[in-house]
Amino acid sequence: MRLLKVATCSLNQWAMDFDCNANLIKESIAKAKEAGASVRLGPELEIPGYGCEDHFLELDTVNHSWECLKDLLLGDWTDGILCSFGMPVIIGQERYNCQVFCLNRKIIMIRPKLCLANDGNYRELRWFTAWKRRDQLVDFQLPLEISQALGQKSVPFGYGFMKFQDTAIAAEVCEELYTSDPPHSELALNGVEVIMNASGSHHQLRKLDYRVHALIGATHTRGGVYMYSNQQGCDGSRLYYDGCACVVVNGDVVAQGSQFSLKDVEVVVAQIDLDVVVSLRGSLSSFQEQASYKTKVPSVEVPYSLCLPFNLKICLSLPLKIKYHTPEEEIAFGPGCWLWDYLRRSGASGFLLPLSGGADSSSVAAIVGCMCQLVVKEIANGDEQVKADAIRIGNYKDGQYPIDSREFAKRIFYTVFMGSENSSEMTKSRAKVLADEIGSWHLDVSIDVVVSAFLSLFQTLTGKRPQYKVDGGSNIENLSLQNIQARIRMVLAFMLASLLPWVHGKPGFYLVLGSSNVDEGLRGYLTKYDCSSADINPIGSISKQDLRAFLRWAAIHLGYPSLKDIEAAPPTAELEPQRSDYSQLDEVDMGMTYEELSVYGRLRKIFRCGPVSMFQNLCYRWGAKLTPSQVAEKVKYFFKYYSINRHKMTVLTPSYHAESYSPEDNRFDLRQFLYNARWPYQFRKIDELVSELDVKDVKDYAANDTMAATSHGVSGMGVAAAGSGNPKAGF
């Protein structure tokens, strides 16, 4: 037996904070060594942090990464353990995203990334070049300062693997796992037994299953050990990296880390018998045949042994049941952990949320409540870093620290109900009850006097005073009156966030939280610079459908029972006067349901549908209940309002990324914001298709009736004439 103990890590790195990142790397190595591991894998670009973006174009970022690597190598951190470190490296004129393999204070080889992530949230081709010379390793001259410090002039650079005395190990970097021709297939045929994947993969609802299945598939049919490491936490952007470091052996997950955690360092260890890899491969005839004529991959000889012999005192890691969170849990824990990282790293001392008592703002409040629960739980589990951050943010004195989530929320969370004459007592009451359940410092404010002052000023300037539509006003007047309320709430929210800590003798400032969901952003059903314009928004790319399911879950599992009533209430902005014969409802205002919006959003982004292909898809999807003309009207209506409101996405509050159909235009959904909202060419094509379908419907109807009439002895001519009076009767 060849027993190999491996350690893979999830690290909460912070882009461009080299001290923080180096310390967390050292802590992970110390934990790996303490566990007896002889291999340690860290996340992609762990030294500078994955989310540096255009900072990668700065030579300082590359130089500081080398300095941190030198510090790691001059100490005893790599003594007796193979370590993989992620950092940018420049060779010649090109900049590469690399894994640097180190052992016993020396660099063994540098492996550049072959396939760069360059879609969705990723722009790696903006900063790096993909390594294309897969047939050879080149000699890389180390920077002079590093060379002198290590006594090592050059190292092998390129695509290859390391041949130790007792096993062969190679790297596969993040995106390469998901390509159509992944390196792990070729490496396995070359005898590589251990693949180390350093990743920077963000959280997205329902995404983990896809990732884990890719890891399992990498070794299921060809054998091998697959180590997966990932960033974890908010490193300074809209993304939350969801960790879940794991080890897979021959298609079985034998070790899995947490997906959502407040820990800065999490090390997952597995003890493996490498002979099971040889045994499986030897039993696969097809593998043997393919290996006999494989393309040879370059290698580096390393005169060192990593494995231990057979020992009954060593327990092997066994297959385990994979842990998946439900989407409701993902909504609670992902944004909750992201908010904690943002709060502790921003210098703020808490959050302020305009709480309307509706589903969206209540979801945000529940997520903050969940964050407080996670903090208290982690402190109880002995996490000293979380404890220190909570003491600082909550302004605790005399050795006190959070032991109750409601008490902690009272220190770091303000909620404000900003009511007007259009607000109902029911929503006001719901906001108050939920705030009490969570423990926030809750305020109840009327904005009517400010609205009235604005209207009086406008009347003084123009001699006119706008009216709501229900009182005889025009659409322009009605919309303006709603916008006034929304924008006043934004101004008031930011003023309160700045001054309330001062009023209560607390240090710092509060971050304003937004609460618009992904469907409203897609449709543009939000006022530009309204109370959803905030510092950050934890639900900005979560659908209304998912949020409602989350509210039902949170009512029970987070202990906030009032959320059940909030979820059951019909969504309304409460910006217009309520009358006995009129009640403002979101879906009526939008002219479409939230369920329809989710369908439009997925077709537009995930399936890359323009108006015409969306119409064609929806004819299949909705054809049983809608005519082509009705489908066409719905598609045109959606694209009209999507187009005229697209400009709102340019100022959308930075939002936690959770949905693959997010319309957020800063990183994820890059499209223009000035459209011809009439879409003349596309809508004309839709009209032509509708006409063709209508004609075909008439012919099919006539043909079907002719066949039916003939079977009853009636002439086709007569039935066709009779049927032509209502050609859509069968639709």
XYZ file of C-alpha atoms in Angstrom, residues 243-555:
313
model
C -15.657 27.027 -0.729
C -16.665 23.367 -0.524
C -13.116 22.067 -0.830
C -13.224 18.329 -1.381
C -11.320 15.188 -2.293
C -12.637 12.593 -4.743
C -11.166 9.102 -5.192
C -12.222 6.927 -8.128
C -15.531 8.763 -8.398
C -16.328 8.773 -4.664
C -16.255 11.925 -2.525
C -14.209 11.022 0.556
C -13.874 14.508 2.081
C -16.005 17.636 1.759
C -15.698 21.052 3.354
C -18.454 23.536 4.101
C -20.076 25.567 1.347
C -20.964 28.557 3.540
C -18.795 29.450 6.494
C -17.524 32.448 8.431
C -14.171 30.711 8.938
C -11.222 32.393 7.230
C -9.379 29.086 6.913
C -10.858 25.653 6.413
C -8.612 22.661 5.733
C -10.077 19.383 4.484
C -7.883 16.314 4.924
C -8.145 12.836 3.386
C -6.078 9.682 3.803
C -5.886 7.696 0.555
C -4.503 4.376 -0.595
C -3.088 5.152 -4.042
C -3.051 1.481 -4.973
C -6.842 1.639 -5.477
C -6.161 3.977 -8.399
C -3.750 1.516 -10.011
C -6.165 -1.337 -9.365
C -9.104 0.416 -11.031
C -7.125 1.531 -14.060
C -5.710 -1.939 -14.508
C -9.223 -3.380 -14.612
C -10.395 -1.077 -17.409
C -9.491 -2.567 -20.780
C -10.384 0.621 -22.665
C -8.121 2.669 -20.366
C -5.250 0.254 -20.950
C -5.707 0.453 -24.711
C -5.812 4.256 -24.778
C -2.814 4.518 -22.453
C -0.778 2.370 -24.860
C -0.843 5.063 -27.560
C -1.188 8.204 -25.434
C 0.256 11.599 -26.247
C 3.237 12.027 -23.974
C 3.011 14.855 -21.441
C 6.284 16.458 -20.221
C 7.296 15.714 -16.641
C 9.670 16.838 -13.911
C 11.589 14.273 -11.850
C 11.402 14.936 -8.102
C 13.673 12.713 -5.956
C 11.340 12.666 -2.979
C 8.722 10.311 -1.523
C 5.327 11.553 -0.358
C 3.633 8.302 0.659
C 3.700 6.150 3.777
C 3.676 2.328 3.796
C 0.903 0.107 5.146
C 0.081 0.999 8.743
C -2.915 -0.251 10.736
C -2.878 2.907 12.859
C -3.768 4.984 9.800
C -7.476 5.101 8.926
C -8.432 5.524 5.291
C -11.027 8.092 4.214
C -14.232 6.374 3.146
C -16.914 7.527 0.682
C -19.418 9.889 2.258
C -22.816 11.322 1.459
C -22.466 14.637 -0.346
C -23.934 17.587 1.503
C -26.146 19.846 -0.600
C -28.047 22.866 0.678
C -31.567 23.613 -0.477
C -32.021 26.835 -2.506
C -33.705 28.387 0.533
C -30.663 27.601 2.683
C -28.383 28.968 -0.032
C -30.304 32.274 -0.001
C -29.932 32.481 3.768
C -26.302 31.451 4.155
C -24.663 32.758 0.966
C -25.756 36.412 1.184
C -25.524 36.195 4.991
C -21.824 35.248 4.871
C -21.220 37.804 2.099
C -22.780 40.561 4.223
C -20.571 39.634 7.180
C -17.400 39.842 5.113
C -18.487 43.128 3.586
C -19.392 44.574 6.981
C -16.181 43.596 8.762
C -13.943 44.703 5.886
C -15.691 47.969 4.978
C -15.099 49.797 8.245
C -18.848 50.144 8.839
C -20.434 49.378 12.193
C -23.760 48.018 10.993
C -26.576 48.045 8.450
C -29.630 50.202 7.851
C -32.578 48.817 5.914
C -35.746 50.624 4.760
C -38.212 47.924 5.866
C -41.585 48.217 4.134
C -43.153 45.028 5.439
C -43.157 43.572 1.924
C -41.513 40.387 0.701
C -38.298 41.893 -0.673
C -37.189 44.093 2.215
C -38.339 41.414 4.676
C -36.128 38.897 2.874
C -33.153 41.217 3.323
C -33.994 41.667 7.003
C -34.205 37.889 7.460
C -30.811 37.435 5.768
C -29.243 39.950 8.174
C -30.923 38.093 11.031
C -29.426 34.864 9.707
C -26.021 36.553 9.570
C -26.342 37.482 13.251
C -27.262 33.889 14.098
C -24.229 32.576 12.181
C -21.914 34.993 14.015
C -23.182 33.961 17.445
C -22.974 30.272 16.512
C -19.413 30.593 15.225
C -18.334 32.430 18.381
C -19.859 29.646 20.479
C -17.816 27.179 18.397
C -14.634 28.992 19.374
C -13.761 31.067 16.299
C -11.585 33.844 17.736
C -11.458 35.890 14.518
C -15.243 36.083 14.254
C -15.375 36.947 17.944
C -12.833 39.762 17.569
C -14.666 41.203 14.565
C -18.027 41.024 16.363
C -16.637 42.762 19.451
C -15.217 45.571 17.294
C -18.294 46.025 15.116
C -20.786 45.684 17.978
C -18.732 48.038 20.195
C -18.617 45.593 23.116
C -16.690 46.558 26.240
C -15.215 44.888 29.314
C -14.738 41.451 27.820
C -18.309 41.112 26.592
C -19.149 39.551 23.237
C -22.279 38.406 21.397
C -24.050 35.409 22.901
C -27.548 36.167 21.590
C -28.371 36.956 17.956
C -31.212 39.370 18.795
C -28.991 41.338 21.166
C -26.258 41.447 18.522
C -28.773 42.618 15.895
C -29.827 45.448 18.208
C -26.246 46.729 18.112
C -25.590 46.494 14.370
C -28.929 46.637 12.544
C -31.371 49.537 12.082
C -34.690 49.016 10.302
C -36.874 51.953 9.292
C -40.501 51.910 8.165
C -40.872 55.051 6.042
C -44.635 55.359 5.775
C -46.768 57.766 3.812
C -50.474 58.434 3.510
C -50.554 55.558 1.024
C -49.088 53.003 3.440
C -51.382 50.541 5.138
C -51.450 49.768 8.838
C -50.993 46.119 7.923
C -47.559 46.595 6.307
C -46.526 48.933 9.108
C -47.451 46.278 11.655
C -45.681 43.510 9.743
C -42.464 45.532 9.602
C -42.599 46.163 13.354
C -43.289 42.528 14.247
C -40.481 41.240 12.020
C -38.039 43.794 13.439
C -38.896 42.602 16.959
C -38.355 38.965 15.959
C -34.932 39.723 14.489
C -33.966 42.187 17.212
C -33.187 45.235 15.065
C -33.389 48.814 16.308
C -36.639 49.767 14.591
C -37.926 53.235 13.704
C -41.282 54.344 12.321
C -41.127 57.513 10.228
C -43.731 59.414 8.198
C -42.437 61.075 5.032
C -45.679 62.950 4.244
C -44.404 66.317 5.436
C -41.355 66.043 3.150
C -43.495 64.946 0.178
C -45.825 67.866 0.804
C -42.896 70.284 0.928
C -41.671 69.066 -2.467
C -45.122 69.392 -4.006
C -45.557 72.881 -2.562
C -42.195 73.905 -3.987
C -43.177 72.508 -7.381
C -46.494 74.353 -7.243
C -44.696 77.587 -6.393
C -42.395 77.111 -9.400
C -45.011 76.040 -11.949
C -48.409 76.993 -10.599
C -49.553 73.368 -10.921
C -49.934 70.544 -8.436
C -49.889 66.940 -9.741
C -52.586 64.434 -8.826
C -52.754 60.674 -8.652
C -54.476 58.816 -11.460
C -57.275 57.659 -9.167
C -57.946 61.349 -8.432
C -58.068 62.306 -12.104
C -54.370 62.870 -12.803
C -52.462 61.748 -15.885
C -49.999 58.857 -16.080
C -47.134 61.359 -15.937
C -48.483 62.941 -12.754
C -49.179 59.550 -11.203
C -45.681 58.231 -11.871
C -44.006 61.420 -10.645
C -45.894 61.321 -7.365
C -44.769 57.741 -6.808
C -41.162 58.584 -7.656
C -41.103 61.468 -5.187
C -41.880 59.112 -2.327
C -39.322 56.526 -3.408
C -36.505 59.055 -3.828
C -37.236 60.804 -0.558
C -36.875 57.444 1.158
C -33.438 56.994 -0.379
C -32.200 60.381 0.839
C -33.637 59.778 4.295
C -32.093 56.305 4.469
C -28.593 57.595 3.768
C -28.978 60.447 6.229
C -30.118 58.062 8.971
C -27.294 55.622 8.182
C -24.767 58.418 8.653
C -26.233 60.100 11.725
C -28.081 57.499 13.800
C -24.853 55.914 15.113
C -23.801 59.394 16.233
C -27.192 59.971 17.876
C -26.850 56.738 19.853
C -23.194 57.251 20.724
C -21.910 54.523 18.427
C -18.768 54.762 16.299
C -18.677 54.663 12.502
C -21.460 54.601 9.962
C -24.062 52.129 8.742
C -24.271 50.585 5.286
C -27.627 51.094 3.552
C -29.088 47.836 2.241
C -31.123 47.651 -0.960
C -33.984 45.252 -1.603
C -34.882 45.092 -5.291
C -34.990 41.581 -6.754
C -33.661 40.315 -10.082
C -37.071 40.247 -11.789
C -37.795 43.886 -10.984
C -34.376 44.843 -12.304
C -35.005 42.947 -15.523
C -38.373 44.639 -16.084
C -37.164 48.001 -14.765
C -39.917 47.995 -12.153
C -38.048 50.238 -9.759
C -37.506 53.947 -9.521
C -34.052 55.158 -10.449
C -32.349 56.371 -7.241
C -35.177 55.188 -5.012
C -34.945 53.432 -1.646
C -33.534 50.394 -3.445
C -30.503 52.522 -4.360
C -28.192 51.561 -1.544
C -24.619 50.635 -0.699
C -25.123 46.924 -1.357
C -28.041 44.624 -2.108
C -28.022 40.975 -0.958
C -31.040 39.936 -3.085
C -30.385 41.893 -6.290
C -30.005 38.770 -8.414
C -32.508 36.493 -6.678
C -35.909 35.913 -8.259
C -39.203 36.726 -6.590
C -40.209 33.072 -6.829
C -37.112 31.979 -4.914
C -37.525 34.756 -2.359
C -41.066 33.702 -1.560
C -39.911 30.125 -1.029
C -37.123 31.486 1.183
C -39.613 33.436 3.310
C -41.669 30.302 3.922
C -38.488 28.433 4.902
C -37.144 31.247 7.093
C -40.419 31.575 8.992
